[in-house]
GROMACS .gro file of C-alpha atoms in nm:
model
  270
    1MET     CA    1   1.380  -0.021  -0.499
    2ASN     CA    2   1.692   0.201  -0.489
    3ASN     CA    3   2.031   0.101  -0.370
    4ILE     CA    4   1.963  -0.250  -0.226
    5ASP     CA    5   2.305  -0.407  -0.244
    6GLY     CA    6   2.352  -0.528   0.114
    7SER     CA    7   2.617  -0.272   0.194
    8HIS     CA    8   2.506  -0.066   0.497
    9ASN     CA    9   2.679   0.254   0.405
   10GLN     CA   10   2.621   0.579   0.218
   11SER     CA   11   2.272   0.603   0.079
   12LEU     CA   12   1.970   0.477   0.260
   13ILE     CA   13   1.753   0.191   0.135
   14ARG     CA   14   1.399   0.313   0.039
   15LEU     CA   15   1.115   0.107   0.158
   16SER     CA   16   0.748   0.150   0.071
   17GLN     CA   17   0.440  -0.029   0.196
   18ALA     CA   18   0.446  -0.269  -0.096
   19GLN     CA   19   0.804  -0.369  -0.025
   20LEU     CA   20   0.730  -0.420   0.352
   21ASN     CA   21   0.430  -0.640   0.260
   22LEU     CA   22   0.630  -0.860   0.029
   23LEU     CA   23   0.920  -0.882   0.269
   24GLU     CA   24   0.679  -0.997   0.540
   25LEU     CA   25   0.488  -1.231   0.311
   26CYS     CA   26   0.779  -1.395   0.130
   27PRO     CA   27   1.146  -1.289   0.186
   28PRO     CA   28   1.275  -1.495  -0.113
   29GLN     CA   29   1.033  -1.323  -0.347
   30PHE     CA   30   1.147  -0.995  -0.203
   31GLN     CA   31   1.504  -1.090  -0.293
   32ARG     CA   32   1.398  -1.204  -0.642
   33VAL     CA   33   1.205  -0.884  -0.725
   34TYR     CA   34   1.415  -0.614  -0.555
   35LEU     CA   35   1.766  -0.745  -0.549
   36GLU     CA   36   1.770  -0.956  -0.857
   37GLN     CA   37   1.519  -0.749  -1.047
   38LEU     CA   38   1.335  -1.062  -1.167
   39GLY     CA   39   0.971  -0.955  -1.208
   40SER     CA   40   0.680  -1.157  -1.346
   41PRO     CA   41   0.506  -1.065  -1.672
   42MET     CA   42   0.175  -0.879  -1.606
   43SER     CA   43  -0.141  -1.001  -1.770
   44PRO     CA   44  -0.335  -0.778  -2.012
   45GLU     CA   45  -0.629  -0.775  -1.761
   46ARG     CA   46  -0.396  -0.661  -1.492
   47GLN     CA   47  -0.232  -0.396  -1.712
   48GLU     CA   48  -0.576  -0.261  -1.797
   49HIS     CA   49  -0.681  -0.253  -1.432
   50LEU     CA   50  -0.365  -0.067  -1.339
   51LEU     CA   51  -0.411   0.182  -1.625
   52TRP     CA   52  -0.771   0.265  -1.512
   53GLY     CA   53  -0.653   0.293  -1.155
   54ASN     CA   54  -0.371   0.536  -1.251
   55GLN     CA   55  -0.613   0.745  -1.457
   56PHE     CA   56  -0.865   0.759  -1.171
   57HIS     CA   57  -0.601   0.871  -0.923
   58GLN     CA   58  -0.484   1.134  -1.168
   59LEU     CA   59  -0.847   1.267  -1.193
   60MET     CA   60  -0.882   1.286  -0.815
   61GLN     CA   61  -0.540   1.453  -0.788
   62GLN     CA   62  -0.650   1.722  -1.046
   63HIS     CA   63  -0.971   1.783  -0.867
   64PHE     CA   64  -0.810   1.838  -0.529
   65LEU     CA   65  -0.547   2.068  -0.688
   66GLY     CA   66  -0.840   2.291  -0.790
   67LEU     CA   67  -0.812   2.195  -1.169
   68SER     CA   68  -1.130   2.120  -1.364
   69ILE     CA   69  -1.200   1.768  -1.470
   70ASP     CA   70  -1.532   1.836  -1.639
   71SER     CA   71  -1.403   1.799  -2.000
   72ILE     CA   72  -1.271   1.444  -1.901
   73LEU     CA   73  -1.585   1.332  -1.729
   74ASP     CA   74  -1.818   1.456  -2.005
   75ILE     CA   75  -1.652   1.189  -2.236
   76ASP     CA   76  -1.753   0.906  -2.001
   77GLN     CA   77  -2.086   0.933  -1.830
   78GLU     CA   78  -2.041   0.618  -1.608
   79LEU     CA   79  -1.708   0.767  -1.490
   80LYS     CA   80  -1.870   1.102  -1.429
   81LYS     CA   81  -2.156   0.949  -1.228
   82ILE     CA   82  -1.912   0.756  -0.994
   83VAL     CA   83  -1.668   1.044  -0.950
   84GLN     CA   84  -1.952   1.286  -0.862
   85ALA     CA   85  -2.095   1.032  -0.623
   86LEU     CA   86  -1.756   0.982  -0.453
   87LEU     CA   87  -1.676   1.345  -0.422
   88LYS     CA   88  -2.015   1.406  -0.266
   89VAL     CA   89  -1.991   1.145   0.005
   90VAL     CA   90  -1.614   1.235   0.070
   91LYS     CA   91  -1.704   1.595   0.134
   92GLU     CA   92  -1.988   1.478   0.365
   93GLN     CA   93  -1.783   1.214   0.555
   94HIS     CA   94  -1.474   1.428   0.599
   95ASN     CA   95  -1.634   1.764   0.647
   96LEU     CA   96  -1.448   1.930   0.355
   97ASN     CA   97  -1.707   2.211   0.347
   98SER     CA   98  -1.535   2.347   0.661
   99ASP     CA   99  -1.237   2.429   0.436
  100PRO     CA  100  -0.961   2.228   0.601
  101TRP     CA  101  -0.595   2.212   0.468
  102THR     CA  102  -0.572   1.937   0.206
  103GLU     CA  103  -0.305   1.812  -0.016
  104ALA     CA  104  -0.332   1.542  -0.294
  105GLU     CA  105  -0.035   1.307  -0.348
  106HIS     CA  106   0.129   1.420  -0.022
  107TYR     CA  107   0.477   1.253   0.002
  108LEU     CA  108   0.613   1.168   0.350
  109ALA     CA  109   0.942   1.006   0.444
  110LEU     CA  110   1.111   0.905   0.759
  111GLU     CA  111   1.474   0.787   0.816
  112LYS     CA  112   1.492   0.478   1.038
  113ASP     CA  113   1.829   0.315   1.090
  114ASN     CA  114   1.956   0.222   0.743
  115TYR     CA  115   1.622   0.275   0.565
  116LEU     CA  116   1.407   0.555   0.437
  117LEU     CA  117   1.039   0.471   0.491
  118THR     CA  118   0.819   0.639   0.233
  119ALA     CA  119   0.449   0.696   0.167
  120ILE     CA  120   0.237   0.889  -0.075
  121TYR     CA  121  -0.105   0.983   0.056
  122ASP     CA  122  -0.371   1.013  -0.208
  123LEU     CA  123  -0.528   1.288   0.005
  124LEU     CA  124  -0.428   1.433   0.337
  125ILE     CA  125  -0.682   1.640   0.525
  126ILE     CA  126  -0.550   1.852   0.816
  127ASN     CA  127  -0.771   2.017   1.087
  128GLU     CA  128  -0.661   2.168   1.411
  129ASN     CA  129  -0.737   1.859   1.614
  130LYS     CA  130  -0.715   1.574   1.361
  131ALA     CA  131  -0.540   1.438   1.057
  132GLN     CA  132  -0.715   1.224   0.802
  133ILE     CA  133  -0.540   1.004   0.537
  134LEU     CA  134  -0.763   0.907   0.236
  135ASP     CA  135  -0.677   0.644  -0.015
  136TRP     CA  136  -0.858   0.561  -0.337
  137LYS     CA  137  -0.903   0.195  -0.438
  138THR     CA  138  -1.045   0.108  -0.777
  139TYR     CA  139  -1.211  -0.215  -0.671
  140LEU     CA  140  -1.502  -0.329  -0.449
  141LYS     CA  141  -1.486  -0.300  -0.078
  142PRO     CA  142  -1.322  -0.611   0.066
  143GLN     CA  143  -1.519  -0.822   0.307
  144ASN     CA  144  -1.219  -0.885   0.539
  145LYS     CA  145  -1.153  -0.555   0.721
  146GLN     CA  146  -0.893  -0.721   0.946
  147LYS     CA  147  -0.684  -0.820   0.648
  148LEU     CA  148  -0.658  -0.454   0.531
  149GLU     CA  149  -0.591  -0.341   0.891
  150LYS     CA  150  -0.284  -0.577   0.895
  151ASN     CA  151  -0.157  -0.457   0.556
  152TRP     CA  152   0.152  -0.251   0.573
  153GLN     CA  153  -0.012   0.024   0.380
  154THR     CA  154  -0.249   0.089   0.673
  155LYS     CA  155   0.019   0.035   0.934
  156LEU     CA  156   0.299   0.233   0.761
  157TYR     CA  157   0.084   0.530   0.656
  158LEU     CA  158  -0.057   0.579   1.011
  159TYR     CA  159   0.277   0.512   1.172
  160LEU     CA  160   0.459   0.774   0.951
  161LEU     CA  161   0.215   1.043   1.018
  162ALA     CA  162   0.222   0.985   1.381
  163GLU     CA  163   0.612   0.989   1.381
  164THR     CA  164   0.652   1.301   1.172
  165SER     CA  165   0.371   1.531   1.292
  166ASP     CA  166   0.251   1.680   1.624
  167TYR     CA  167  -0.072   1.481   1.617
  168LEU     CA  168  -0.125   1.215   1.878
  169PRO     CA  169  -0.205   0.874   1.728
  170GLU     CA  170  -0.574   0.916   1.861
  171GLN     CA  171  -0.606   1.217   1.640
  172ILE     CA  172  -0.510   1.029   1.321
  173SER     CA  173  -0.731   0.810   1.091
  174MET     CA  174  -0.710   0.646   0.752
  175THR     CA  175  -0.998   0.589   0.523
  176TYR     CA  176  -1.004   0.373   0.214
  177TRP     CA  177  -1.260   0.466  -0.046
  178PHE     CA  178  -1.357   0.188  -0.284
  179VAL     CA  179  -1.471   0.273  -0.639
  180LYS     CA  180  -1.569   0.034  -0.913
  181ILE     CA  181  -1.825   0.118  -1.181
  182PRO     CA  182  -2.114   0.091  -1.161
  183HIS     CA  183  -2.124   0.042  -0.779
  184HIS     CA  184  -2.178   0.319  -0.531
  185PRO     CA  185  -1.861   0.420  -0.344
  186GLN     CA  186  -1.797   0.249  -0.016
  187TYR     CA  187  -1.535   0.300   0.258
  188LEU     CA  188  -1.342   0.145   0.545
  189ARG     CA  189  -1.201   0.364   0.821
  190PHE     CA  190  -0.924   0.282   1.060
  191GLU     CA  191  -0.882   0.489   1.376
  192TYR     CA  192  -0.532   0.495   1.520
  193ASN     CA  193  -0.416   0.500   1.886
  194GLN     CA  194  -0.111   0.468   2.109
  195GLU     CA  195  -0.147   0.094   2.152
  196LEU     CA  196  -0.162   0.026   1.772
  197HIS     CA  197   0.141   0.262   1.724
  198ASP     CA  198   0.343   0.090   1.983
  199ARG     CA  199   0.257  -0.246   1.818
  200ASN     CA  200   0.344  -0.107   1.471
  201THR     CA  201   0.672   0.022   1.593
  202VAL     CA  202   0.773  -0.323   1.736
  203GLU     CA  203   0.658  -0.512   1.420
  204LEU     CA  204   0.847  -0.259   1.193
  205GLU     CA  205   1.166  -0.279   1.394
  206SER     CA  206   1.151  -0.657   1.389
  207LEU     CA  207   1.100  -0.663   1.011
  208LEU     CA  208   1.390  -0.425   0.956
  209THR     CA  209   1.615  -0.618   1.192
  210ASN     CA  210   1.542  -0.933   0.986
  211LEU     CA  211   1.613  -0.742   0.658
  212ASP     CA  212   1.945  -0.625   0.807
  213LYS     CA  213   2.035  -0.987   0.866
  214TYR     CA  214   1.910  -1.104   0.532
  215LEU     CA  215   2.110  -0.839   0.341
  216LEU     CA  216   2.424  -0.903   0.531
  217ASN     CA  217   2.411  -1.279   0.473
  218TYR     CA  218   2.315  -1.217   0.104
  219SER     CA  219   2.603  -0.981   0.032
  220GLN     CA  220   2.881  -1.136   0.239
  221ASN     CA  221   2.798  -1.508   0.229
  222ASN     CA  222   2.579  -1.538  -0.079
  223VAL     CA  223   2.298  -1.674   0.130
  224ASP     CA  224   1.955  -1.648  -0.013
  225PHE     CA  225   1.668  -1.482   0.198
  226PRO     CA  226   1.498  -1.761   0.409
  227HIS     CA  227   1.146  -1.892   0.353
  228ARG     CA  228   0.895  -1.843   0.631
  229ARG     CA  229   0.780  -2.123   0.841
  230ASN     CA  230   0.488  -2.314   0.692
  231CYS     CA  231   0.519  -2.133   0.370
  232GLU     CA  232   0.389  -2.440   0.187
  233SER     CA  233   0.034  -2.381   0.319
  234ASN     CA  234   0.008  -2.007   0.307
  235CYS     CA  235   0.246  -1.847   0.059
  236PRO     CA  236   0.123  -1.764  -0.288
  237TYR     CA  237   0.477  -1.779  -0.417
  238TYR     CA  238   0.541  -2.130  -0.306
  239GLN     CA  239   0.501  -2.287  -0.654
  240LEU     CA  240   0.746  -2.040  -0.794
  241PHE     CA  241   1.024  -2.173  -0.575
  242PHE     CA  242   0.909  -2.533  -0.530
  243PRO     CA  243   0.738  -2.623  -0.860
  244GLU     CA  244   0.796  -2.991  -0.812
  245LYS     CA  245   0.606  -2.991  -0.475
  246ALA     CA  246   0.308  -2.789  -0.583
  247THR     CA  247  -0.024  -2.972  -0.607
  248PHE     CA  248  -0.321  -2.871  -0.846
  249ASN     CA  249  -0.514  -2.743  -0.532
  250HIS     CA  250  -0.212  -2.539  -0.427
  251ARG     CA  251  -0.182  -2.389  -0.774
  252GLU     CA  252  -0.556  -2.291  -0.775
  253ASN     CA  253  -0.522  -2.142  -0.423
  254GLU     CA  254  -0.217  -1.958  -0.544
  255LYS     CA  255  -0.394  -1.788  -0.821
  256SER     CA  256  -0.676  -1.678  -0.590
  257ASN     CA  257  -0.449  -1.563  -0.310
  258LEU     CA  258  -0.212  -1.385  -0.539
  259LEU     CA  259  -0.493  -1.185  -0.708
  260SER     CA  260  -0.610  -1.084  -0.363
  261ILE     CA  261  -0.257  -0.982  -0.250
  262ILE     CA  262  -0.218  -0.775  -0.574
  263ASP     CA  263  -0.544  -0.593  -0.519
  264ASP     CA  264  -0.457  -0.526  -0.147
  265ILE     CA  265  -0.093  -0.428  -0.197
  266GLU     CA  266   0.023  -0.330  -0.538
  267GLU     CA  267  -0.237  -0.079  -0.644
  268VAL     CA  268  -0.072   0.191  -0.437
  269SER     CA  269   0.236   0.247  -0.649
  270ILE     CA  270  -0.149   0.127  -0.668
   0.00000   0.00000   0.00000
């Protein structure tokens, strides 16, 4: 993250969906990662997954820029099969044959108070009466749709498009496409509306107000970001901050929860 120093002047603080998710989930870990630059080593398996995800996103970007990807797909028949299947269902589901305006890797930003809220849409599809956000995920479709609905990627991406365009919230949707060899592509779609937009606005403003307080206390009084209530029972970073209190069951739950969080959140930058 750029320019997080607690001083509320000059440059704006950039916030992406990943940072909002971490701030909401565990403020002390947000402090550790983005203020103190203390990241955790990534496993070889996670590195391999991210590499494949990045390569897949680049392939889709090239395709929607009108560049041929045939030479790449011819090297890997499994990848070719899944990409062709995805492109076929995407064209059908989103009516791409009608030749709407599309842009891959569309960047959007909105200044809000001391912050610059940012998003990169894997694919943005614009018609006269609707706007569709598409996002590629290189893992299987999750069983819990509500969890993804509450994720800040969904909330922020819909919010930003509603705030920066002439489209009504009811004209905006976001669709996640889940791709994992050898499974057939699946999707989850979220329709937006004014009620959701109002709720997202309140939640976002509350989160930013808290961040203002945390940064001020951190910079002026050297006070760490506070833990959430009941973090012992539902925070995957609990063991990191309280290793002496962590039980075996908690450590096992942490591994499971953290992997889920990584899949849901980090692939965007995942």
